[in-house]
Coordinates of C-alpha atoms and ligand atoms in Angstrom, one line a residue:
M1 CA 20.2 -12.1 1.9
A2 CA 19.9 -15.7 0.8
S3 CA 20.1 -17.1 4.3
G4 CA 17.9 -17.8 7.3
P5 CA 15.4 -20.5 8.1
Y6 CA 13.1 -19.6 5.2
Y7 CA 15.9 -20.1 2.7
R8 CA 17.0 -23.4 4.2
S9 CA 13.6 -24.9 4.2
Y10 CA 13.1 -23.8 0.6
V11 CA 16.2 -25.4 -0.6
R12 CA 15.3 -28.6 1.2
Q13 CA 12.0 -28.5 -0.6
F14 CA 13.6 -27.8 -4.0
P15 CA 17.0 -29.4 -4.0
F16 CA 17.1 -29.6 -7.8
L17 CA 17.2 -25.9 -8.3
S18 CA 20.1 -24.6 -10.4
V19 CA 21.9 -21.4 -9.3
M20 CA 22.8 -20.7 -13.0
S21 CA 19.2 -20.5 -14.3
T22 CA 16.8 -17.7 -15.0
A23 CA 13.4 -17.2 -13.4
L24 CA 10.5 -15.0 -14.5
V25 CA 9.0 -13.1 -11.6
W26 CA 5.4 -12.4 -12.6
F27 CA 4.2 -9.2 -10.9
R28 CA 0.5 -8.8 -10.6
R29 CA -0.9 -7.0 -7.5
D30 CA 2.3 -7.2 -5.5
L31 CA 4.0 -4.1 -7.0
R32 CA 6.8 -3.8 -4.6
L33 CA 10.3 -5.0 -4.0
T34 CA 10.3 -5.0 -0.2
D35 CA 9.0 -8.1 1.5
N36 CA 8.0 -9.7 -1.8
P37 CA 8.2 -13.5 -1.2
A38 CA 8.1 -14.5 -4.9
L39 CA 10.9 -12.1 -5.8
L40 CA 13.0 -13.2 -2.9
A41 CA 12.6 -16.9 -3.6
A42 CA 13.5 -16.3 -7.3
L43 CA 16.6 -14.4 -6.3
Q44 CA 17.6 -17.1 -3.9
H45 CA 17.4 -19.9 -6.4
H46 CA 18.2 -18.4 -9.8
R47 CA 21.1 -16.5 -11.2
H48 CA 19.0 -14.1 -13.2
V49 CA 15.5 -12.8 -12.6
I50 CA 13.3 -11.1 -15.2
P51 CA 10.4 -9.0 -13.7
V52 CA 7.3 -9.3 -15.9
F53 CA 3.9 -7.7 -15.9
I54 CA 1.2 -9.0 -18.2
A55 CA -1.9 -6.9 -18.9
D56 CA -4.5 -9.7 -19.1
F57 CA -7.7 -7.9 -18.0
E58 CA -10.0 -10.2 -19.9
A59 CA -9.1 -12.9 -17.4
E60 CA -10.7 -10.8 -14.7
A61 CA -14.1 -10.5 -16.4
P62 CA -16.6 -9.4 -15.4
W63 CA -14.4 -7.5 -12.9
Q64 CA -11.8 -6.0 -15.2
P65 CA -10.2 -3.0 -13.5
G66 CA -12.3 0.2 -13.6
G67 CA -11.1 3.6 -14.7
A68 CA -9.7 4.7 -11.4
S69 CA -7.9 1.4 -10.8
R70 CA -6.4 1.6 -14.3
W71 CA -5.1 5.1 -13.5
W72 CA -3.5 3.8 -10.3
L73 CA -2.0 0.8 -12.1
H74 CA -0.4 3.0 -14.7
H75 CA 1.4 5.1 -12.1
S76 CA 2.2 2.1 -9.9
L77 CA 3.8 0.3 -12.8
A78 CA 5.8 3.4 -13.7
A79 CA 7.1 3.6 -10.1
L80 CA 8.0 -0.1 -10.2
Q81 CA 9.9 0.4 -13.5
R82 CA 11.9 3.2 -11.9
N83 CA 12.6 1.1 -8.8
L84 CA 13.8 -1.8 -10.8
A85 CA 15.9 0.4 -13.1
S86 CA 17.7 1.8 -10.0
R87 CA 18.7 -1.8 -9.1
G88 CA 20.0 -2.7 -12.5
S89 CA 16.9 -4.4 -13.8
G90 CA 13.7 -3.5 -15.7
L91 CA 10.1 -4.5 -16.1
V92 CA 9.1 -6.5 -19.2
I93 CA 5.5 -5.5 -20.0
R94 CA 3.4 -7.7 -22.2
Q95 CA -0.3 -7.9 -23.0
G96 CA -2.7 -10.8 -23.7
D97 CA -3.7 -14.2 -22.4
S98 CA -1.2 -14.9 -19.5
L99 CA -0.3 -18.5 -20.2
P100 CA 0.8 -18.1 -23.8
V101 CA 2.5 -14.9 -23.0
L102 CA 4.4 -16.6 -20.2
Q103 CA 5.3 -19.5 -22.5
Q104 CA 6.6 -17.1 -25.1
L105 CA 8.6 -15.2 -22.5
L106 CA 10.1 -18.5 -21.3
R107 CA 11.1 -19.3 -24.8
D108 CA 12.5 -15.8 -25.5
S109 CA 14.6 -15.7 -22.3
G110 CA 15.5 -19.3 -21.7
A111 CA 14.0 -19.1 -18.2
T112 CA 13.1 -22.3 -16.5
A113 CA 10.9 -21.0 -13.7
V114 CA 8.0 -18.7 -13.0
Y115 CA 7.4 -17.3 -9.5
W116 CA 4.4 -15.2 -8.5
N117 CA 2.3 -14.1 -5.5
R118 CA -1.2 -15.3 -5.2
L119 CA -4.5 -13.4 -5.9
Y120 CA -7.9 -14.4 -4.5
E121 CA -10.5 -13.3 -7.0
P122 CA -12.5 -16.4 -8.1
A123 CA -11.7 -16.0 -11.8
L124 CA -8.0 -15.5 -11.1
V125 CA -7.7 -18.4 -8.7
A126 CA -9.0 -20.6 -11.5
R127 CA -6.7 -19.1 -14.1
D128 CA -3.6 -19.3 -12.0
K129 CA -4.4 -22.9 -11.1
G130 CA -4.6 -23.8 -14.8
I131 CA -1.4 -21.9 -15.5
K132 CA 0.5 -23.7 -12.7
T133 CA -0.6 -27.1 -13.9
A134 CA 0.2 -26.3 -17.6
L135 CA 3.7 -25.0 -16.8
K136 CA 4.5 -27.9 -14.5
E137 CA 3.4 -30.3 -17.2
Q138 CA 5.9 -28.8 -19.6
G139 CA 8.7 -29.1 -17.0
V140 CA 8.7 -25.5 -15.9
E141 CA 9.1 -24.8 -12.2
A142 CA 6.0 -22.8 -11.2
E143 CA 5.7 -21.5 -7.6
S144 CA 3.3 -19.2 -5.9
F145 CA 3.5 -17.4 -2.6
N146 CA 1.4 -15.3 -0.2
S147 CA 2.3 -11.6 -0.2
A148 CA -1.1 -10.1 0.5
L149 CA -2.6 -11.6 3.6
W150 CA -1.6 -12.6 7.1
R151 CA -3.2 -16.0 6.6
E152 CA -4.4 -17.7 3.5
P153 CA -8.3 -17.9 3.3
W154 CA -8.2 -21.7 3.5
E155 CA -6.1 -21.7 6.7
L156 CA -8.8 -20.4 9.0
K157 CA -11.8 -22.5 9.9
T158 CA -14.5 -22.5 12.5
G159 CA -14.5 -25.2 15.2
G160 CA -16.8 -27.2 12.9
G161 CA -14.4 -27.0 10.0
D162 CA -16.4 -24.4 8.0
P163 CA -15.4 -21.0 6.6
Y164 CA -16.3 -18.1 8.8
R165 CA -19.3 -15.9 8.2
V166 CA -19.0 -13.8 11.4
F167 CA -16.2 -11.4 11.9
T168 CA -15.6 -11.5 15.7
P169 CA -14.7 -15.2 15.9
F170 CA -12.8 -14.9 12.6
W171 CA -10.7 -12.1 14.1
R172 CA -10.3 -14.0 17.4
N173 CA -8.8 -16.9 15.6
L174 CA -6.8 -14.8 13.1
S175 CA -5.3 -12.5 15.8
S176 CA -4.2 -15.5 17.8
Q177 CA -2.1 -16.8 15.0
L178 CA -0.6 -13.9 13.1
P179 CA 2.6 -14.9 11.3
P180 CA 6.0 -14.0 12.8
L181 CA 7.1 -10.5 11.9
T182 CA 10.0 -10.9 9.5
I183 CA 10.2 -8.3 6.8
D184 CA 12.6 -8.9 4.0
P185 CA 14.3 -5.8 2.7
A186 CA 14.3 -4.9 -1.0
P187 CA 17.2 -6.4 -2.9
E188 CA 20.0 -3.9 -3.6
R189 CA 20.7 -5.3 -7.0
L190 CA 18.6 -7.5 -9.3
P191 CA 20.8 -9.6 -11.6
A192 CA 19.3 -9.2 -15.1
P193 CA 20.2 -11.4 -18.0
A194 CA 22.4 -9.9 -20.7
N195 CA 19.5 -9.9 -23.3
P196 CA 16.2 -9.6 -21.5
P197 CA 13.1 -10.1 -23.6
A198 CA 11.6 -7.0 -25.3
S199 CA 9.0 -5.0 -23.4
L200 CA 6.0 -3.0 -24.6
P201 CA 6.1 0.6 -23.5
L202 CA 3.8 1.2 -20.5
E203 CA 1.8 3.7 -22.6
A204 CA 0.8 0.8 -24.9
L205 CA -1.4 -0.5 -22.2
D206 CA -3.6 2.6 -22.6
L207 CA -4.4 2.7 -18.9
L208 CA -4.9 6.5 -18.6
P209 CA -8.3 8.0 -19.5
G210 CA -8.8 9.6 -22.9
I211 CA -10.9 12.4 -21.3
P212 CA -8.8 13.8 -18.5
W213 CA -11.2 13.3 -15.5
D214 CA -8.3 12.2 -13.4
Q215 CA -6.6 15.6 -12.9
G216 CA -7.8 15.9 -9.3
F217 CA -6.2 12.5 -8.4
Y218 CA -2.6 13.8 -8.6
A219 CA -3.0 16.1 -5.6
H220 CA -4.2 13.2 -3.4
W221 CA -2.0 10.2 -4.3
Q222 CA 1.5 9.0 -4.9
P223 CA 1.0 5.5 -6.4
G224 CA 4.0 3.1 -5.9
E225 CA 6.0 1.7 -3.2
A226 CA 7.6 4.9 -2.1
G227 CA 4.2 6.5 -1.9
A228 CA 3.0 3.6 0.3
F229 CA 5.9 4.1 2.7
R230 CA 5.1 7.8 2.9
A231 CA 1.5 7.2 3.6
L232 CA 2.3 4.7 6.3
E233 CA 4.9 7.0 7.9
R234 CA 2.4 9.9 7.9
F235 CA -0.2 7.8 9.5
V236 CA 2.1 6.4 12.2
D237 CA 3.3 10.0 13.0
Q238 CA 0.1 11.9 12.7
G239 CA -2.9 9.5 12.6
L240 CA -2.4 6.5 14.8
D241 CA -2.7 8.5 18.1
G242 CA -6.5 8.9 18.4
Y243 CA -7.4 6.7 15.4
H244 CA -10.0 4.8 17.5
T245 CA -12.1 7.9 17.9
R246 CA -11.1 10.1 15.0
R247 CA -11.3 7.5 12.2
D248 CA -15.1 8.1 11.9
L249 CA -14.7 11.9 11.3
P250 CA -14.5 12.4 7.5
A251 CA -13.1 15.9 7.9
A252 CA -10.3 14.8 10.2
S253 CA -8.3 12.8 7.5
A254 CA -7.5 10.5 10.4
S255 CA -7.3 7.2 8.7
S256 CA -4.3 5.8 6.9
R257 CA -5.4 6.0 3.3
L258 CA -3.4 2.9 2.7
S259 CA -6.2 1.0 0.9
P260 CA -5.1 1.5 -2.7
H261 CA -1.5 0.8 -1.7
L262 CA -2.5 -2.4 0.0
H263 CA -4.8 -3.3 -2.9
F264 CA -2.0 -3.1 -5.4
G265 CA 0.5 -4.7 -3.1
E266 CA 2.8 -1.7 -2.9
I267 CA 3.0 -2.5 0.7
G268 CA 1.9 -5.7 2.5
P269 CA -0.1 -6.2 5.7
Q270 CA 3.0 -7.5 7.5
Q271 CA 4.9 -4.3 6.8
V272 CA 2.0 -2.2 8.1
R273 CA 1.7 -4.4 11.2
A274 CA 5.4 -4.1 11.9
A275 CA 5.2 -0.3 11.7
I276 CA 2.1 -0.1 13.9
E277 CA 3.6 -2.5 16.5
R278 CA 6.9 -0.7 16.6
A279 CA 5.1 2.7 17.0
S280 CA 2.8 1.5 19.8
A281 CA 5.3 -0.6 21.8
G282 CA 5.5 0.6 25.3
R283 CA 3.0 3.5 24.7
A284 CA 0.0 2.5 26.6
A285 CA -1.9 5.6 25.4
I286 CA -2.1 4.4 21.8
E287 CA -2.3 0.6 22.4
G288 CA -6.0 0.8 21.9
D289 CA -5.6 2.8 18.7
A290 CA -3.1 0.2 17.4
E291 CA -5.4 -2.7 18.3
H292 CA -8.3 -1.0 16.5
Y293 CA -6.2 -0.4 13.4
L294 CA -5.0 -4.0 13.2
R295 CA -8.6 -5.1 13.6
E296 CA -9.5 -3.0 10.5
L297 CA -6.8 -4.9 8.6
G298 CA -8.6 -8.0 10.0
W299 CA -11.7 -6.9 8.1
R300 CA -9.7 -6.8 5.0
E301 CA -8.6 -10.4 5.6
F302 CA -12.2 -11.3 6.4
G303 CA -13.3 -9.9 3.0
H304 CA -10.7 -12.1 1.2
H305 CA -11.8 -15.1 3.3
L306 CA -15.4 -14.6 2.3
L307 CA -14.7 -14.0 -1.4
F308 CA -12.6 -17.1 -1.6
H309 CA -15.1 -19.3 0.1
F310 CA -18.3 -17.7 -1.3
P311 CA -17.2 -16.8 -4.9
H312 CA -20.8 -16.0 -5.9
T313 CA -21.0 -12.9 -3.6
P314 CA -19.7 -10.2 -6.0
E315 CA -22.9 -10.7 -8.0
Q316 CA -25.3 -12.5 -5.6
P317 CA -26.3 -11.9 -2.0
M318 CA -24.5 -14.2 0.4
Y319 CA -27.8 -15.5 1.6
A320 CA -30.1 -16.8 -1.2
R321 CA -33.3 -15.6 0.5
F322 CA -32.2 -12.0 -0.3
A323 CA -32.3 -12.7 -4.0
A324 CA -36.1 -12.1 -3.9
F325 CA -35.8 -8.7 -2.4
P326 CA -38.3 -6.3 -4.0
W327 CA -35.8 -3.7 -5.4
R328 CA -37.2 -1.0 -7.8
A329 CA -37.0 -1.7 -11.5
P330 CA -34.1 -0.1 -13.5
R331 CA -36.5 2.1 -15.5
D332 CA -37.9 3.5 -12.2
Y333 CA -34.7 4.1 -10.5
A334 CA -32.4 5.3 -13.4
A335 CA -32.8 9.0 -12.7
D336 CA -32.2 8.5 -8.9
L337 CA -29.2 6.4 -9.6
Q338 CA -27.7 9.1 -11.8
A339 CA -28.4 11.8 -9.1
W340 CA -26.6 9.6 -6.6
Q341 CA -23.6 8.9 -8.9
R342 CA -23.2 12.6 -9.7
G343 CA -23.6 13.8 -6.1
R344 CA -26.8 15.6 -6.8
T345 CA -29.2 13.9 -4.3
G346 CA -29.7 17.1 -2.4
I347 CA -28.5 15.4 0.8
P348 CA -25.3 17.2 1.6
I349 CA -23.3 14.4 3.3
V350 CA -24.1 12.0 0.5
D351 CA -23.3 14.5 -2.2
A352 CA -20.0 15.4 -0.5
G353 CA -19.0 11.7 -0.4
M354 CA -19.9 11.1 -4.0
S355 CA -18.0 14.3 -5.0
Q356 CA -14.9 13.1 -3.0
L357 CA -15.1 9.8 -4.8
W358 CA -15.4 11.4 -8.2
Q359 CA -12.7 14.0 -7.6
S360 CA -10.1 12.0 -5.7
G361 CA -11.0 8.3 -6.4
W362 CA -11.6 7.6 -2.7
M363 CA -14.3 8.1 -0.1
H364 CA -14.1 8.1 3.7
N365 CA -15.3 4.8 5.2
R366 CA -18.1 6.4 7.3
V367 CA -19.4 8.2 4.3
R368 CA -19.2 5.0 2.2
M369 CA -21.6 3.5 4.7
I370 CA -23.9 6.5 4.5
V371 CA -24.1 6.7 0.7
A372 CA -24.6 2.9 0.5
S373 CA -27.4 3.0 2.9
L374 CA -29.2 5.8 1.1
L375 CA -28.9 3.9 -2.2
T376 CA -30.0 0.5 -1.0
K377 CA -32.6 1.5 1.6
N378 CA -34.0 4.9 1.0
L379 CA -33.8 4.6 -2.8
L380 CA -34.4 0.9 -3.0
I381 CA -31.7 0.5 -5.7
P382 CA -30.0 -2.9 -5.8
W383 CA -26.6 -2.9 -4.0
Q384 CA -25.0 -4.3 -7.2
E385 CA -25.5 -0.9 -8.9
G386 CA -23.6 0.9 -6.1
A387 CA -20.9 -1.8 -6.1
R388 CA -20.4 -1.3 -9.9
W389 CA -20.1 2.4 -9.6
F390 CA -17.6 2.1 -6.7
W391 CA -15.7 -0.5 -8.8
D392 CA -15.2 2.0 -11.6
T393 CA -14.5 5.1 -9.5
L394 CA -12.4 3.9 -6.5
V395 CA -8.7 3.8 -6.7
D396 CA -8.9 1.1 -4.0
A397 CA -11.6 -0.9 -5.7
S398 CA -11.1 -4.4 -4.3
L399 CA -13.5 -7.2 -5.2
A400 CA -13.1 -8.6 -1.7
N401 CA -13.6 -5.4 0.3
N402 CA -16.1 -3.8 -2.0
T403 CA -18.3 -6.9 -2.0
L404 CA -18.1 -7.1 1.8
G405 CA -18.9 -3.4 2.2
W406 CA -21.9 -3.4 -0.1
Q407 CA -23.4 -6.6 1.2
W408 CA -22.8 -5.3 4.7
A409 CA -24.6 -2.0 3.9
A410 CA -27.5 -3.7 2.1
G411 CA -27.9 -6.1 5.0
C412 CA -27.6 -9.2 2.8
G413 CA -24.0 -10.3 3.5
A414 CA -22.0 -12.0 6.2
D415 CA -22.1 -10.3 9.5
A416 CA -24.1 -7.5 7.9
A417 CA -25.9 -4.5 9.4
P418 CA -29.4 -5.8 9.8
Y419 CA -31.6 -4.5 6.9
F420 CA -34.0 -2.8 9.3
R421 CA -31.2 -0.7 10.8
I422 CA -31.4 2.3 8.4
F423 CA -29.0 5.2 8.7
N424 CA -30.5 8.6 8.8
P425 CA -28.0 10.5 6.7
V426 CA -28.9 13.8 8.4
L427 CA -28.2 12.5 11.9
Q428 CA -25.0 10.8 10.7
S429 CA -23.9 14.0 9.2
E430 CA -24.6 16.0 12.4
K431 CA -22.8 13.4 14.4
F432 CA -19.7 12.8 12.3
D433 CA -19.3 16.2 10.5
P434 CA -20.8 18.5 13.1
E435 CA -19.3 21.7 11.7
G436 CA -20.0 20.7 8.1
A437 CA -16.3 21.0 7.3
Y438 CA -16.3 17.9 5.1
I439 CA -19.5 19.0 3.3
R440 CA -18.0 22.5 2.7
Q441 CA -14.8 20.9 1.2
W442 CA -16.5 18.7 -1.3
V443 CA -19.7 20.7 -2.1
P444 CA -18.4 24.3 -2.4
K445 CA -21.9 25.6 -3.2
L446 CA -22.7 24.9 0.4
A447 CA -19.6 26.5 1.8
A448 CA -21.3 29.5 3.3
V449 CA -24.3 27.7 4.7
P450 CA -24.4 27.9 8.6
A451 CA -23.5 24.7 10.4
D452 CA -26.9 24.2 12.0
V453 CA -28.7 23.9 8.7
I454 CA -25.9 22.6 6.4
H455 CA -26.9 18.9 7.1
A456 CA -30.5 19.4 5.9
P457 CA -30.7 22.7 4.0
W458 CA -34.3 22.0 2.9
T459 CA -35.4 22.5 6.5
A460 CA -33.9 26.0 6.7
K461 CA -35.8 29.2 6.3
P462 CA -35.1 30.6 2.8
A463 CA -33.8 33.8 4.3
R464 CA -31.0 31.9 6.1
L465 CA -30.0 30.2 2.9
A466 CA -30.2 33.5 1.0
Q467 CA -27.6 34.9 3.4
A468 CA -25.4 32.1 2.2
R469 CA -26.3 32.9 -1.4
L470 CA -28.0 29.6 -1.9
R471 CA -31.3 29.0 -3.7
L472 CA -32.5 25.5 -3.3
D473 CA -33.6 23.7 -6.4
H474 CA -31.5 26.2 -8.3
D475 CA -27.9 26.2 -7.0
Y476 CA -28.3 23.0 -5.1
P477 CA -31.0 20.3 -5.5
L478 CA -33.9 19.5 -3.2
P479 CA -33.6 16.0 -1.7
V480 CA -34.2 13.3 -4.3
I481 CA -36.2 11.4 -1.7
E482 CA -38.2 12.1 1.4
L483 CA -36.1 10.4 4.2
A484 CA -38.8 9.3 6.6
A485 CA -41.3 8.0 4.0
S486 CA -38.6 6.1 2.1
R487 CA -37.4 4.6 5.4
D488 CA -40.9 3.2 5.9
R489 CA -41.0 2.0 2.4
A490 CA -37.7 0.1 2.9
L491 CA -39.0 -1.5 6.1
A492 CA -42.1 -2.6 4.2
A493 CA -40.0 -4.1 1.5
Y494 CA -38.1 -6.0 4.1
Q495 CA -41.3 -7.3 5.7
E496 CA -42.4 -8.4 2.2
L497 CA -39.2 -10.4 1.8
K498 CA -39.6 -12.0 5.2
A499 CA -43.2 -12.9 4.6
G500 CA -42.5 -14.2 1.0
Ligands
FAD601 P1 -8.1 2.7 7.5 O1 -9.1 3.1 8.5 O2 -6.8 3.4 7.6 O3 -7.9 1.1 7.6 C1 -6.7 0.5 7.3 C2 -6.9 -0.6 6.2 O4 -7.8 -1.6 6.7 C3 -7.6 -0.1 4.9 O5 -6.6 0.5 4.1 C4 -8.2 -1.4 4.4 O6 -7.3 -2.2 3.7 C5 -8.7 -2.1 5.7 N1 -10.1 -1.8 6.0 C6 -10.5 -0.8 6.8 N2 -11.9 -0.8 6.9 C7 -12.2 -1.9 6.2 C8 -13.5 -2.5 5.9 N3 -14.6 -2.1 6.4 N4 -13.5 -3.6 5.1 C9 -12.4 -4.2 4.6 N5 -11.2 -3.6 4.8 C10 -11.1 -2.5 5.6 N6 -12.2 -1.0 1.0 C11 -11.3 -1.2 0.0 O7 -10.1 -1.4 0.3 N7 -11.7 -1.4 -1.3 C12 -13.1 -1.3 -1.6 O8 -13.4 -1.4 -2.7 C13 -14.0 -0.9 -0.5 N8 -15.3 -0.8 -0.8 C14 -16.1 -0.4 0.2 C15 -17.5 -0.3 -0.1 C16 -18.4 0.0 0.9 C17 -19.9 0.2 0.6 C18 -17.9 0.2 2.3 C19 -18.9 0.5 3.4 C20 -16.6 0.0 2.6 C21 -15.7 -0.3 1.5 N9 -14.3 -0.5 1.8 C22 -13.5 -0.8 0.8 C23 -13.8 -0.5 3.2 C24 -13.3 0.9 3.7 O9 -14.2 1.9 3.5 C25 -11.9 1.2 3.2 O10 -11.0 0.1 3.3 C26 -11.3 2.4 3.9 O11 -12.1 3.5 3.8 C27 -9.9 2.7 3.3 O12 -9.4 3.9 3.9 P2 -8.1 3.8 4.8 O13 -7.0 3.0 4.1 O14 -7.8 5.2 5.2 O15 -8.6 2.9 6.0

């Protein structure tokens, strides 16, 4: 295992490393043992490794993990604990401010090094930089690695030397310099010291909800590295062929559902790419699907690139002129926001999406775009409200991708849908869920409504709804907003911004 060009170059770089020493491997959102560069480097250069996880959510403020992310994290850490135990090691869990906790662990264990994989959220970049400097100043070897992206956000620049703001040239550049595909297997054994530092029990982190709203999640997800492999395998076997066309159909379950696994680093983009390239090699019929899929992973890289270079974007529009957009005031939109959050807008595709989100912690990409458009355009509610709700309820909540998605939908971000292009949720529903299968799954009250009226039940004759045992405004709400008029209002607001 400790061989190959990577190892040789590393030893050249750090000839002072002692093979008798101990290193802490600080796990964060890289909760895997396969293809984990920090873990690999620690094993190559130290006799013992101590895997560590520190719950330091305050450092992520104001973007501490939301409820659904905490649920995922709990189960992902449990899976990592099992995985480490099966290799003769264990996870040391601690809680608090990362630097003093690491310093205490170094003292407790006699370790002389800390290895970790990098994160890209602005607050964490700053924290980690400070930690690296402080540790080095006290003579500790502190090294960080890239486990999450094909290319670091600072490696890609436009011809003029600036960060990218448009996806197509970004992708052209990135796809022409993807890193070589070498995947390091998980180590078979992890040499633990005789007396590893004490660990808190996982339950002490209190990550699971007090009120059990998470019961539906268990049927949909298997957090952890093994679950990530299973999802990837399932996608390669059943989803890749036809991905290009079927990915937009929410009822088809045709996308990979790898987003939470990627977010928590239970699998890395190199591993996913290797599997996709292996599966599509020599199969001309699915080359287009594979290409399209890798391009979606390119959007993920683009999101990280933007977040790194434009750290204000989780809270502020990318373009300052949008800060003056005439959104409605909170007291005016509070009831509509609540209807949207609870899936009670009366617009079936929107309610189905919000119900899928609440019940499973995830929503199909096409439907994310539809619900975001309704919120920001028809309802004129600031995109930050939607981003916050997604942050709390998505198991894949990622500051990079969520910010990109919301700014794209609201028309105020990099390479965004122009504000004046307003989705009609009924037409979207007819096009992408023609039989209403997705709506029926997530809004059972509409299960018996015929396909020709399920997308806009308020347009149906009451007798047709009666056959389906549905009374509008009683069993299911009337639309919270009139679509055509609210579209005009949104366009007028946009004109006001342009004129202002
Ligand atoms: P697949 O179609 O299988 O795609 C594979 C992977 O590519 C995904 O797992 C994801 O990592 C990446 N990807 C795909 N589409 C996008 C995209 N548009 N932007 C960035 N990366 C993408 N994605 C998140 O991971 N976290 C979020 O918090 C998030 N918030 C979003 C909010 C809005 C308003 C919108 C419109 C999109 C958001 N997305 C977010 C992007 C996208 O919806 C999800 O990545 C996708 O639905 C995940 O499902 P999948 O893994 O089956 O995707």
